[in-house]
Coordinates of C-alpha atoms in Angstrom, one line a residue:
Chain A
X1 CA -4.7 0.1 -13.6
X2 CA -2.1 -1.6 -10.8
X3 CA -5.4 -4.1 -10.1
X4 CA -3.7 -7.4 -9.2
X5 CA -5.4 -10.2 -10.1
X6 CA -4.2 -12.8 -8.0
X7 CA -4.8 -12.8 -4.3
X8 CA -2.1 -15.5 -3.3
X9 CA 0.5 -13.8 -1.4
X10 CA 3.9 -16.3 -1.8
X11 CA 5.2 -17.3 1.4
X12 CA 6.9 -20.7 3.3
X13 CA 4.4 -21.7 5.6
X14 CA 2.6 -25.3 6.5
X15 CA -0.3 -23.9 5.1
X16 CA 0.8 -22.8 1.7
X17 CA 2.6 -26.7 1.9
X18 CA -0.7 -28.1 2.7
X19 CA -2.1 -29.8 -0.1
X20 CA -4.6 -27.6 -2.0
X21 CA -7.7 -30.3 -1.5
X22 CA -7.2 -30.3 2.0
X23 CA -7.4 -26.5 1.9
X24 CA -10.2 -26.6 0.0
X25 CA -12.1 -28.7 2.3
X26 CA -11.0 -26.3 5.6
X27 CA -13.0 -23.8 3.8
X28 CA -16.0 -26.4 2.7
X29 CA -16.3 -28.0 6.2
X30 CA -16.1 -24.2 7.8
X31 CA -18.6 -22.8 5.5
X32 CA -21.1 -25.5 6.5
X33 CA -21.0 -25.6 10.0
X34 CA -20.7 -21.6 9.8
X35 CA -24.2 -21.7 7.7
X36 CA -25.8 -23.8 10.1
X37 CA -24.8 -22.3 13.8
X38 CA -25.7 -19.4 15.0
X39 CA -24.4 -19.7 18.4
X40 CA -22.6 -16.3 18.5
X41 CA -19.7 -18.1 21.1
X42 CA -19.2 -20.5 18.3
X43 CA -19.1 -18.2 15.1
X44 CA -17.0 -15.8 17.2
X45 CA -14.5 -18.8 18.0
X46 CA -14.5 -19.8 14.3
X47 CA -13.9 -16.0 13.0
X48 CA -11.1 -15.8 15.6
X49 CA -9.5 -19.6 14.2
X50 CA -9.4 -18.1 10.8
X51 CA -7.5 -15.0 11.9
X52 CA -4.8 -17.3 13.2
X53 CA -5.0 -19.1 10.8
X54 CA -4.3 -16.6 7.9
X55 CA -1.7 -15.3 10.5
X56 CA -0.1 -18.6 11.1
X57 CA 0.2 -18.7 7.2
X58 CA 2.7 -15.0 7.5
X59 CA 0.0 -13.5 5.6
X60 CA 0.6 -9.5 5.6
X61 CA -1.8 -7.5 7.9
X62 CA -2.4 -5.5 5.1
X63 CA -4.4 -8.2 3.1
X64 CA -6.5 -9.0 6.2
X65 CA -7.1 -5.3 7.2
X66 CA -8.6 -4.8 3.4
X67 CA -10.8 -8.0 3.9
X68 CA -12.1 -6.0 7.2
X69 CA -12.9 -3.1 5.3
X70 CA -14.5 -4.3 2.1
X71 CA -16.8 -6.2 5.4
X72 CA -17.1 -3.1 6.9
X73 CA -20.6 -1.6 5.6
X74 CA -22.5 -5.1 5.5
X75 CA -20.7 -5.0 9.5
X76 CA -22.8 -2.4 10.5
X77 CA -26.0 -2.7 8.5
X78 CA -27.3 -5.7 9.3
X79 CA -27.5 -5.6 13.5
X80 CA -29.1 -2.2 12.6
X81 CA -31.4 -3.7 10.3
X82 CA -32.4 -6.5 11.4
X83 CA -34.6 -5.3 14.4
X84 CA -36.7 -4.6 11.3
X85 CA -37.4 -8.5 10.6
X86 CA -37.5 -9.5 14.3
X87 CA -40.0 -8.2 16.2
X88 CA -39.9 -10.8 19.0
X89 CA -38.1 -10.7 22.4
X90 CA -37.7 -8.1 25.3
X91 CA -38.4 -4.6 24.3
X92 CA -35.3 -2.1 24.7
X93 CA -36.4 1.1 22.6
X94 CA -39.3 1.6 20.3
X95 CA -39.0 3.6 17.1
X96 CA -42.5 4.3 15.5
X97 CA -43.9 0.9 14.9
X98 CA -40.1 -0.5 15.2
X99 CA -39.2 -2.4 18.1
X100 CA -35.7 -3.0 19.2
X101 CA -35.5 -5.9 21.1
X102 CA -32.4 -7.4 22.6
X103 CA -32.1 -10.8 21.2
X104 CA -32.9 -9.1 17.9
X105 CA -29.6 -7.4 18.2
X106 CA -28.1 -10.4 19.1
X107 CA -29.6 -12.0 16.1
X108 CA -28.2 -9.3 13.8
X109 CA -24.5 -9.3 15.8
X110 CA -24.0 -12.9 15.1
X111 CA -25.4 -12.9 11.5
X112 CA -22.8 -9.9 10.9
X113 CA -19.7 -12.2 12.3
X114 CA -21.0 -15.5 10.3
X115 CA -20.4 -12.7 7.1
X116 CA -17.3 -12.2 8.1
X117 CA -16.3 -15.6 9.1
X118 CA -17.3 -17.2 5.8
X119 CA -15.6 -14.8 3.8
X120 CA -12.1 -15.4 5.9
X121 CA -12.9 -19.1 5.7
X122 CA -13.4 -18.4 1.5
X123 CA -10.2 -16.4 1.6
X124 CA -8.0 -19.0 3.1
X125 CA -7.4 -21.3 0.3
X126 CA -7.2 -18.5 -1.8
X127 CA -4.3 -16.3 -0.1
X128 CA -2.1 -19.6 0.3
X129 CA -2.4 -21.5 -3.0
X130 CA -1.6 -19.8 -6.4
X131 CA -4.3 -20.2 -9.2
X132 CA -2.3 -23.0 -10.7
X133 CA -2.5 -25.5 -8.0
X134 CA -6.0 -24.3 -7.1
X135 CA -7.0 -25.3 -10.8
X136 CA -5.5 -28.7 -10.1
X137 CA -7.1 -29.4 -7.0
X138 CA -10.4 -28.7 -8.5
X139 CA -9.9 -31.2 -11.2
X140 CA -8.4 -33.7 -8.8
X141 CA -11.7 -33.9 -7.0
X142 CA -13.7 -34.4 -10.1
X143 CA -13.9 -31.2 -12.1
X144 CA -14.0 -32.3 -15.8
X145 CA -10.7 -31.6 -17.0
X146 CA -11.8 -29.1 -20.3
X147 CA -13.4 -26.8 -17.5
X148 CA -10.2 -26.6 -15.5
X149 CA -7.8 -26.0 -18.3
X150 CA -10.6 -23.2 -19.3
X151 CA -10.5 -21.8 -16.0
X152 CA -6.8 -21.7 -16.3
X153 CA -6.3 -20.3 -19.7
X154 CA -9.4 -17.8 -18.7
X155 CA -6.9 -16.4 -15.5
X156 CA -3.8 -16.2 -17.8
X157 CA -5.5 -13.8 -20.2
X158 CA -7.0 -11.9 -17.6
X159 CA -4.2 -9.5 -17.2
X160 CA -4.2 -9.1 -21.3
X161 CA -7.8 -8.3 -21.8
X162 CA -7.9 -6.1 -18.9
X163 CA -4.5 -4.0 -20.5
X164 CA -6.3 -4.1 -23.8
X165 CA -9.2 -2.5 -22.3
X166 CA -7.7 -0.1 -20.6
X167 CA -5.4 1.1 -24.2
X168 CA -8.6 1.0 -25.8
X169 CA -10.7 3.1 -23.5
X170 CA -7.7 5.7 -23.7
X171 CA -7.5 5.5 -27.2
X172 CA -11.4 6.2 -27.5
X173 CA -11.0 8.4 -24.8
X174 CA -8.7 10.7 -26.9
X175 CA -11.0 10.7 -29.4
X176 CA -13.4 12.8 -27.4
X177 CA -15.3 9.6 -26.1
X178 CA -16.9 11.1 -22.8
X179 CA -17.1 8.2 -20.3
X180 CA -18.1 10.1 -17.1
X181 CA -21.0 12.7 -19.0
X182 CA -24.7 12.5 -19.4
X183 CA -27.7 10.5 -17.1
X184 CA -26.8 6.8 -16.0
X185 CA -27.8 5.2 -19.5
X186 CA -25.9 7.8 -21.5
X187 CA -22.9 6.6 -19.2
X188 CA -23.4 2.8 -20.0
X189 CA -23.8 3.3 -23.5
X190 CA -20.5 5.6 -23.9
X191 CA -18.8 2.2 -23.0
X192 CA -19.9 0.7 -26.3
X193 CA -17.6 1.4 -28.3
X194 CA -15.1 0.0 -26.0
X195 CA -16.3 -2.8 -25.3
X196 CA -17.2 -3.6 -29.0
X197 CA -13.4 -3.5 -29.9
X198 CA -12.6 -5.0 -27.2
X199 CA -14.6 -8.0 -27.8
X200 CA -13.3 -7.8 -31.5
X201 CA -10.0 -8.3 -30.8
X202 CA -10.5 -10.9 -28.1
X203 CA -12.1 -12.8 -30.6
X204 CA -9.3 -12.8 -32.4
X205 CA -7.0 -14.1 -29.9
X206 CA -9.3 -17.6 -29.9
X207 CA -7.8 -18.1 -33.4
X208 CA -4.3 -18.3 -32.2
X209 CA -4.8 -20.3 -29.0
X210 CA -7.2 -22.6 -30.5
X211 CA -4.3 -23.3 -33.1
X212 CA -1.7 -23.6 -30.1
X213 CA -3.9 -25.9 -28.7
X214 CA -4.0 -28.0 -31.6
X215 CA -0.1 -28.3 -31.9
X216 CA 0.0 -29.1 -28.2
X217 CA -1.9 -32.1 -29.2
X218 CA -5.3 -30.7 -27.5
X219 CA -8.4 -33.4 -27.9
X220 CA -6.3 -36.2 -29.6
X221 CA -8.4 -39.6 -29.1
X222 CA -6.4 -42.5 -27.9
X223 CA -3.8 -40.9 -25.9
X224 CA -3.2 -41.0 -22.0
X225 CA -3.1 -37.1 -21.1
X226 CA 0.0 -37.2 -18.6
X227 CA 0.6 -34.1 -16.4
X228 CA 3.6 -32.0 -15.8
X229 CA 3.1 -31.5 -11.6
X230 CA 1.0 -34.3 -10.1
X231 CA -0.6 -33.5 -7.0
X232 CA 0.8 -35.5 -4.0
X233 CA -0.4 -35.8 -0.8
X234 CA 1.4 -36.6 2.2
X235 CA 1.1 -38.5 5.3
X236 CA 0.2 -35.0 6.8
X237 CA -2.1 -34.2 4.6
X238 CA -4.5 -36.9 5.1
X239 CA -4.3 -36.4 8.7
X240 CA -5.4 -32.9 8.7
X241 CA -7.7 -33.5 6.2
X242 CA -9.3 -36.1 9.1
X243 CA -9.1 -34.1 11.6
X244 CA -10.8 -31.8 10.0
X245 CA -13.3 -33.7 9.1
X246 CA -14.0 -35.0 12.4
X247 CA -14.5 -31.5 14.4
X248 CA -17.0 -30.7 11.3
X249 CA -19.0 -34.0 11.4
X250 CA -18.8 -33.7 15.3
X251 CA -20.1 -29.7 15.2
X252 CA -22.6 -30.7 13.1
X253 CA -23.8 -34.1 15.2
X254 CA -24.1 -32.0 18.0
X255 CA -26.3 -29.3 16.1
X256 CA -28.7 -31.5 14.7
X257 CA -28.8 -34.0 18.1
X258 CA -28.4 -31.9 20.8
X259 CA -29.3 -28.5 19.3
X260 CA -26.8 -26.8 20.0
X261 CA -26.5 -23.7 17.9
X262 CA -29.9 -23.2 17.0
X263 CA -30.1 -20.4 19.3
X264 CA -28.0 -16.7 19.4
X265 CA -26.7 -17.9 23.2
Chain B
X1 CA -21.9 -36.7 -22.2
X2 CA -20.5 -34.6 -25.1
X3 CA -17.3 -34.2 -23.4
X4 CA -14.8 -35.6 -26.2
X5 CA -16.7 -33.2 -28.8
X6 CA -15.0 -30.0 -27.2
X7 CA -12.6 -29.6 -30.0
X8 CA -10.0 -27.3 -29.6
X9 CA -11.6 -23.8 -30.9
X10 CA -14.7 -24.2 -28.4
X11 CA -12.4 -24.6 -25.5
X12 CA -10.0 -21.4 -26.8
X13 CA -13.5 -19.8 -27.4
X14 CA -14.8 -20.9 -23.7
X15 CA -11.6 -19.4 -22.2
X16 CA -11.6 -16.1 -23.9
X17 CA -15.5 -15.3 -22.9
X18 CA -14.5 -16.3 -19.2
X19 CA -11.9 -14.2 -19.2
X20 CA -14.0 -11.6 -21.1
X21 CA -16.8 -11.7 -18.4
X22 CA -13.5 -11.6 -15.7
X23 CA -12.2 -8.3 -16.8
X24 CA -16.0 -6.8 -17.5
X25 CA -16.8 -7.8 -13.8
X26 CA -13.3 -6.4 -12.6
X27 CA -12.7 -3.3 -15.1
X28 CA -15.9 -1.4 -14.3
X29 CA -16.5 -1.0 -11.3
X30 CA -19.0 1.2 -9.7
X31 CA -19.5 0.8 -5.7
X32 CA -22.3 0.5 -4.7
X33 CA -24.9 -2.9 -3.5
X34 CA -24.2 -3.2 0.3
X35 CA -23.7 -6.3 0.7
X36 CA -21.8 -7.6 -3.1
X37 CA -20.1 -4.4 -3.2
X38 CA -20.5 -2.9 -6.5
X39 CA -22.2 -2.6 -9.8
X40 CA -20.3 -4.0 -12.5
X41 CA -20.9 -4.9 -16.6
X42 CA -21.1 -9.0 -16.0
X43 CA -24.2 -9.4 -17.4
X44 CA -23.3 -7.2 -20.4
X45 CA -20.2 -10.5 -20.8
X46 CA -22.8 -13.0 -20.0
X47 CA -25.6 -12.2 -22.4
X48 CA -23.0 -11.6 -24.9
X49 CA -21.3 -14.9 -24.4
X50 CA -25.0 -16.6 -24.8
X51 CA -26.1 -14.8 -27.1
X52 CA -23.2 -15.4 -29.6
X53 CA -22.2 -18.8 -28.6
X54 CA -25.2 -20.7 -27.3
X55 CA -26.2 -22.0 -23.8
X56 CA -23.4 -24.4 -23.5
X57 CA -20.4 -21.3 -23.7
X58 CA -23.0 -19.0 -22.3
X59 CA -23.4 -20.9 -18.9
X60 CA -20.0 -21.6 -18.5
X61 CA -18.7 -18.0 -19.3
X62 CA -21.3 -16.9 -17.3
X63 CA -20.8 -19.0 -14.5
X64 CA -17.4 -19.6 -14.1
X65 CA -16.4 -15.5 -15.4
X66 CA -19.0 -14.4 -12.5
X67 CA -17.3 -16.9 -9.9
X68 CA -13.8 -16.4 -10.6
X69 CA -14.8 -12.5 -10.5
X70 CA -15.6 -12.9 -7.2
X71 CA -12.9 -15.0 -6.6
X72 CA -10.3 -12.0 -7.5
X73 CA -12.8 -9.2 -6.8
X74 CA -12.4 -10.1 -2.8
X75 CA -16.1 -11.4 -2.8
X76 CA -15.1 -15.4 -2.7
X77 CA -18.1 -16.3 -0.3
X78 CA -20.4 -15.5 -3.6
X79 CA -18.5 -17.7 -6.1
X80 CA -20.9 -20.9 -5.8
X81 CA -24.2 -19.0 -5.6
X82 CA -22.7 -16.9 -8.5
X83 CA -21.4 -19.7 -10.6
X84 CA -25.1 -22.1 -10.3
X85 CA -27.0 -17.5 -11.0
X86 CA -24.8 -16.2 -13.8
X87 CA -25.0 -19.7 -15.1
X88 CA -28.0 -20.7 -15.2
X89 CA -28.9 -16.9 -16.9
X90 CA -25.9 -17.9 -19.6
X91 CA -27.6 -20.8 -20.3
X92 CA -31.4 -19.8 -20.5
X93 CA -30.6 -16.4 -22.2
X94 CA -28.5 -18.7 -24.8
X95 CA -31.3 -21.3 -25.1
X96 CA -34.0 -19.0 -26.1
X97 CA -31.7 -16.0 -28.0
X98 CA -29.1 -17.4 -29.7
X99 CA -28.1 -15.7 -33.0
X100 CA -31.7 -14.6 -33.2
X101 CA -33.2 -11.2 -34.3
X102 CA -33.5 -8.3 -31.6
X103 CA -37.1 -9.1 -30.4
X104 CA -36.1 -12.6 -29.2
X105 CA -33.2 -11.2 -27.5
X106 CA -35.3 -9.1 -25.7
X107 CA -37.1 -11.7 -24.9
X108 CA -34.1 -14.2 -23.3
X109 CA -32.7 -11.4 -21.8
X110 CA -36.3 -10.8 -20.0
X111 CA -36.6 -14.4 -19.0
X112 CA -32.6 -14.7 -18.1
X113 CA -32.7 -10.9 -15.6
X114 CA -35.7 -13.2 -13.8
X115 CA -33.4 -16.2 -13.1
X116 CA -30.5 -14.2 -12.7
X117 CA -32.6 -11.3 -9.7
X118 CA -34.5 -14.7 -8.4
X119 CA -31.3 -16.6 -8.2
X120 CA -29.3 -13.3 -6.2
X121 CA -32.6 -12.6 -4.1
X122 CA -32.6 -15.8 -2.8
X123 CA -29.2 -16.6 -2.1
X124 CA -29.3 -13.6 -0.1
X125 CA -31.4 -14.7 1.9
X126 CA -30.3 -17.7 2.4
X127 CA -26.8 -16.0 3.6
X128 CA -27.7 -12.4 5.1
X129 CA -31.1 -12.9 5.8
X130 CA -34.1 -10.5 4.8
X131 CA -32.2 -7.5 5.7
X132 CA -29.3 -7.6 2.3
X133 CA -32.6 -8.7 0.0
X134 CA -33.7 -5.2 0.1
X135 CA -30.5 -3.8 0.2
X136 CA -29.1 -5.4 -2.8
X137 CA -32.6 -5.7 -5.2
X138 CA -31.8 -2.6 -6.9
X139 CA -28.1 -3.3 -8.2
X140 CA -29.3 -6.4 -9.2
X141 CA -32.4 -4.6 -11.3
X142 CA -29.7 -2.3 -12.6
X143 CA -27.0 -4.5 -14.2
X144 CA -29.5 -6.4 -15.7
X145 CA -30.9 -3.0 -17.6
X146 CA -27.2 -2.5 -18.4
X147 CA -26.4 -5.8 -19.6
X148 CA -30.0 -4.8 -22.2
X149 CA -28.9 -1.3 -23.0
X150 CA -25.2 -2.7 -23.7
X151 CA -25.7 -6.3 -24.4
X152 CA -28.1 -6.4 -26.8
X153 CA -26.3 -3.9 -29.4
X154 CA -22.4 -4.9 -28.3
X155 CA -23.9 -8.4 -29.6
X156 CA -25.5 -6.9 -32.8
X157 CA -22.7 -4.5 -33.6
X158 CA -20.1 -7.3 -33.3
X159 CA -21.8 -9.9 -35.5
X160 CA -22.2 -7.2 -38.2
X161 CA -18.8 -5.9 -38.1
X162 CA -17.4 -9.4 -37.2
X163 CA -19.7 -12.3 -39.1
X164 CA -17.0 -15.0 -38.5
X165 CA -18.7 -15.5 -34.8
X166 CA -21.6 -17.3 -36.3
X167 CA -19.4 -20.2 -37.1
X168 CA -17.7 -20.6 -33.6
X169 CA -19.9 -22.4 -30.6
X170 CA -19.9 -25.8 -30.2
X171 CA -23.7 -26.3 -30.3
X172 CA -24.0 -28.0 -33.8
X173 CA -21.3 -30.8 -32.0
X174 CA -24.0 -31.3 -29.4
X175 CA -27.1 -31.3 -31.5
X176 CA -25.3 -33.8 -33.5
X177 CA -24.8 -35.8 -30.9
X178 CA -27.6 -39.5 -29.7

């Protein structure tokens, strides 16, 4: 237990301010022109803007030292193997029938920070708006609205289903239910009984917030559906929503006209 | 589109198999795919969502449980890839086994595990290159067998201790629908 479910940390920065579309599109705009570089100066650059970034926003080291780590493994496997898949360049060692080659290194080193880079740029809207606001964003730019107020429902009971789990599992637990016995299969199925409970009484719980629904006048036909927050954006807003626009549109002009990018260095 | 014939008990039932894929993604967690981090029961929520609710509630638990599991999980970079897999496995293993006897279950789960290993191997590639393909083609193999070997019977246990689930889903409101 203790899991938290929500990664936004609660702070007064510009970025938590910043309106949740414009933060959404930092981390579009970055995950494109992150997919199509591979200039390691660039994706190194980028990596090192959403540091600051995250920092600028006063979020705790501790959140972006346990990014770092859960990146840590992929970090080192892939510049080791991906000498495997690239046989070309100058040779530095062989290995058997493997060749290490220096610009296959270099391939692997940058595919290893463009990872990390697109997971920071994924983080960033997530550590500075909460789930509400991220829900309204989403159906501000076009997500049907049923699908946002699922999504949003869907994170509220979260935290109940995972408690009800966990009682349950003790409770079968106590009964002699061995969870951690017996070959791999024998393991998955000792979670059946859990999970069929579990399911059970989440069923259960549709009843009631189907009915809840229906009192708060859910799916009435011929009535304006009025919210209780609008989003708003500013003057500011817009601005660095253009700007950002403009340094993606510009990185990718000068990818696709001058090439640059399409090589390691 | 059907959009007005969500009434209010297929959107309470939507919610509560997202949520239910959510905490079966997050609540068992067994480290161990390289590059997505860890072996998890989501197909086990998915192929249950599909199977008792149709392809409509099955992709959208499956997609958007899967992506907003990744989304808390720490593994955001996978939510869209994740949210078009799971979903698209929702909705084919909901098509074909939907309420059906155990043999066609078998049968969409089959079909759904190939979309749903295709759909990772690829996006893989596309983001890590060869290298995590070979890395990550076993988990993927593996939650699919666990999402048969639990699946399959959570799915038949609750619908006979549970009948009432055969007359939630909003399928017969799109079927009705020209």
């Amino acid at each position: 237990m203790g899991f938290d479910f929500d990664l936004y940390v609660r702070r007064k920065s510009w970025l938590h301010r910043l309106d949740p579309r414009a933060k959404l599109l930092i981390s579009l705009v970055g995950m494109v022109v992150l997919l199509t570089t591979k200039n390691i100066y660039l994706l190194l650059g980028l990596l090192l803007l959403f540091q600051l970034l995250l920092i600028s926003a006063k979020i705790p080291g501790h959140k972006i030292v346990w990014i770092w780590k859960m990146m840590m493994i992929i970090n080192i496997i892939i510049p080791l193997v991906w000498p495997l898949f690239y046989q070309k360049g100058t040779l530095l060692f062989q290995f058997g029938f493997i060749k290490f080659t220096s610009i296959a290194f270099l391939e692997g080193l940058s595919m290893a920070i463009r990872v990390d880079a697109l997971a920071f740029a994924c983080f960033l809207p997530l550590f500075c708006t909460n789930q509400g606001q991220l829900v309204r964003a989403l159906v501000a730019i076009g997500m049907p609205y049923n699908i946002g107020l699922m999504i949003a429902i869907a994170l509220r009971y979260v935290p109940t289903l995972y408690g009800s789990m966990a009682t349950i599992s003790q409770a079968q637990q106590s009964r002699g239910l061995e969870l951690a016995k017996g070959s791999i299969v024998k393991k998955l199925r000792a979670y059946l009984p859990i999970l069929t409970a579990m399911v059970i009484s989440s069923l259960s719980i549709t009843d009631k917030l189907a009915m809840s629904l229906e009192c708060r006048g859910f799916a009435i036909k011929g009535v304006k559906r009025t919210s209780f927050q609008d989003l708003k954006a500013t003057l500011a807003d817009y601005m660095i929503s253009v700007a950002i626009l403009i340094i993606g549109s510009g990185l990718l002009l000068i990818r696709f006209l001058v090439g640059f990018g399409s090589t390691v260095i | 589109m059907a959009k007005s014939k969500w009434d209010a008990k297929s959107v309470a039932v939507t919610a509560i198999m997202i949520a239910v894929v959510i905490v079966l993604t997050l609540a068992v967690r067994i480290p161990v795919a390289l590059t997505r981090g860890y072996f998890n029961l989501c197909d086990v929520g998915v192929y249950f969502a599909a199977f008792a609710f149709g392809p409509v509630i099955g992709f959208l638990a499956g997609g958007f449980g899967g992506a907003l599991a990744d989304i808390i999980g720490g593994y955001p970079q996978w939510a869209i890839p994740t949210l078009i897999i799971h979903g698209c496995q929702g909705l084919v293993a909901g098509y074909i086994g939907r309420g059906k006897s155990i043999v066609m279950l078998g049968t969409a789960w089959l079909v759904a595990a190939i979309v749903m290993i295709g759909g990772y191997m690829t996006a893989s590639f596309l983001m890590y290159g060869p290298a995590a393909v070979l890395t990550d083609f076993p988990i993927y193999i593996a939650q699919n067998i666990a999402g048969l070997v639990i699946g399959v019977p959570l799915y038949l246990g609750v619908r006979k201790s549970y009948p009432q689930i055969n007359n939630i889903g909003v399928s017969r409101a799109w079927e009705e629908e020209k």
